[in-house]
Coordinates of C-alpha atoms in Angstrom, one line a residue:
M1 CA 96.1 97.1 117.2
A2 CA 95.6 101.0 117.2
F3 CA 98.0 101.1 114.0
V4 CA 96.0 98.6 112.1
D5 CA 92.9 100.2 113.0
Q6 CA 94.4 103.4 111.7
M7 CA 95.5 101.9 108.3
K8 CA 92.0 100.2 108.2
A9 CA 90.2 103.7 108.6
V10 CA 92.4 105.1 105.8
G11 CA 91.3 102.2 103.4
H12 CA 94.2 99.6 103.4
A13 CA 92.9 96.0 103.6
V14 CA 94.1 94.1 106.5
E15 CA 96.5 91.7 104.6
S16 CA 98.1 94.6 102.9
I17 CA 98.8 95.9 106.5
L18 CA 99.9 92.9 107.8
I19 CA 102.5 92.1 104.7
A20 CA 104.2 95.5 105.7
L21 CA 104.1 94.7 109.3
N22 CA 105.9 91.3 108.3
T23 CA 108.6 93.1 106.1
A24 CA 109.2 95.3 109.2
G25 CA 109.8 92.3 111.3
L26 CA 106.7 91.8 113.1
K27 CA 104.9 88.5 112.3
I28 CA 101.2 88.4 112.7
A29 CA 98.9 86.1 110.7
A30 CA 95.6 87.8 109.5
R31 CA 93.7 85.0 111.6
T32 CA 95.4 85.9 114.4
L33 CA 94.7 89.5 114.2
R34 CA 90.9 88.9 113.6
A35 CA 90.9 86.7 116.7
W36 CA 92.4 89.5 118.8
C37 CA 89.8 91.9 117.6
A38 CA 86.7 89.9 117.6
P39 CA 84.1 90.8 120.2
A40 CA 83.7 88.9 123.4
G41 CA 80.6 86.6 122.4
P42 CA 79.5 82.8 122.3
A43 CA 82.5 82.1 120.0
N44 CA 85.1 83.5 122.4
G45 CA 83.1 82.2 125.5
P46 CA 83.8 78.9 127.4
A47 CA 82.9 75.7 125.7
A48 CA 79.6 74.0 126.3
R49 CA 81.7 70.8 127.4
T50 CA 83.4 73.2 130.0
I51 CA 80.0 74.3 131.5
S52 CA 78.7 71.0 131.5
D53 CA 81.5 69.5 133.1
A54 CA 81.5 72.2 135.8
L55 CA 77.9 71.4 136.6
V56 CA 78.3 67.7 136.9
E57 CA 81.5 68.4 139.2
D58 CA 79.2 70.5 141.4
T59 CA 76.8 68.1 141.6
I60 CA 79.1 65.4 142.3
R61 CA 80.8 67.3 145.1
Q62 CA 77.4 68.0 146.6
L63 CA 76.4 64.2 146.0
A64 CA 79.7 63.0 147.5
F65 CA 80.8 64.9 150.7
T66 CA 78.8 66.0 153.7
T67 CA 79.4 68.6 156.5
N68 CA 79.6 67.1 159.8
A69 CA 78.9 68.6 163.2
A70 CA 82.6 70.2 163.5
G71 CA 82.0 71.8 160.2
K72 CA 84.6 69.5 158.5
R73 CA 83.6 68.1 155.0
V74 CA 83.5 64.3 155.2
L75 CA 83.0 61.7 152.6
A76 CA 79.1 60.6 152.0
P77 CA 78.3 57.1 151.5
E78 CA 77.6 58.3 147.7
G79 CA 81.2 59.4 147.5
L80 CA 82.1 55.6 147.4
Y81 CA 80.3 54.9 144.5
G82 CA 82.1 54.0 141.5
R83 CA 81.7 55.9 137.8
R84 CA 78.6 53.7 136.5
K85 CA 76.7 53.8 139.9
M86 CA 77.4 57.7 140.1
L87 CA 76.4 58.2 136.6
A88 CA 73.0 56.3 137.2
L89 CA 72.5 58.5 140.4
I90 CA 73.2 61.9 138.5
R91 CA 71.2 60.8 135.6
R92 CA 68.4 59.9 138.1
T93 CA 68.4 62.9 140.2
H94 CA 69.8 65.9 138.4
F95 CA 71.0 65.8 134.8
P96 CA 69.3 63.1 132.7
E97 CA 71.6 64.3 129.9
A98 CA 74.9 63.7 131.7
G99 CA 77.4 61.7 130.1
F100 CA 80.3 58.9 131.0
G101 CA 83.0 60.9 130.3
A102 CA 81.8 64.1 132.4
V103 CA 81.3 61.9 135.4
D104 CA 84.7 60.1 134.7
R105 CA 86.5 63.5 134.4
A106 CA 84.8 65.0 137.6
M107 CA 85.5 62.1 139.9
R108 CA 89.0 61.9 138.5
S109 CA 89.5 65.9 139.7
L110 CA 87.7 65.3 142.8
G111 CA 90.0 62.2 143.5
L112 CA 86.9 59.9 144.1
A113 CA 87.5 56.3 142.6
G114 CA 84.9 54.3 144.3
V115 CA 85.1 50.9 146.3
V116 CA 86.8 48.0 144.5
R117 CA 85.0 44.7 145.5
G118 CA 87.2 42.5 143.7
K119 CA 88.5 38.8 145.1
D120 CA 91.3 38.7 147.2
P121 CA 94.6 38.0 145.9
E122 CA 95.6 34.2 145.7
R123 CA 98.0 33.4 148.3
P124 CA 100.1 30.2 147.7
S125 CA 99.3 27.4 150.1
P126 CA 101.9 26.7 152.7
T127 CA 101.7 23.1 151.6
R128 CA 102.3 23.5 148.0
P129 CA 105.6 23.6 146.6
T130 CA 106.7 27.1 145.4
R131 CA 106.9 27.6 141.6
G132 CA 110.6 28.8 141.7
R133 CA 112.2 25.6 142.2
R134 CA 110.6 23.6 139.6
T135 CA 112.9 21.6 137.2
Y136 CA 111.8 20.9 133.8

């Protein structure tokens, strides 16, 4: 970087400096060099989605877990919520602009899946013949 800065101070263009470096065996693209030299600012900071996902994940962690008398973190009743119910709770109490994808990613990273209340699996009746011994 110091070499490129010295050559720029003398008056050479960045592209011509990089062409000379490429012929010497150091392959660097002009775009890569500009990205390395760019000042730290909003363009190089964390993405908005990363920040909102972190806020949603912290909110879900606060809602889904509580600390008992022994100081151990245990699952709260809200920790049994599914994605749709958790999204409704977060939108109602904390972030009206929270999206389903952010809640989904946060619940997956926290290992929360919600309670499945489906039908019991159908078991064959002992009086019915099994399906494996049919003849057609």
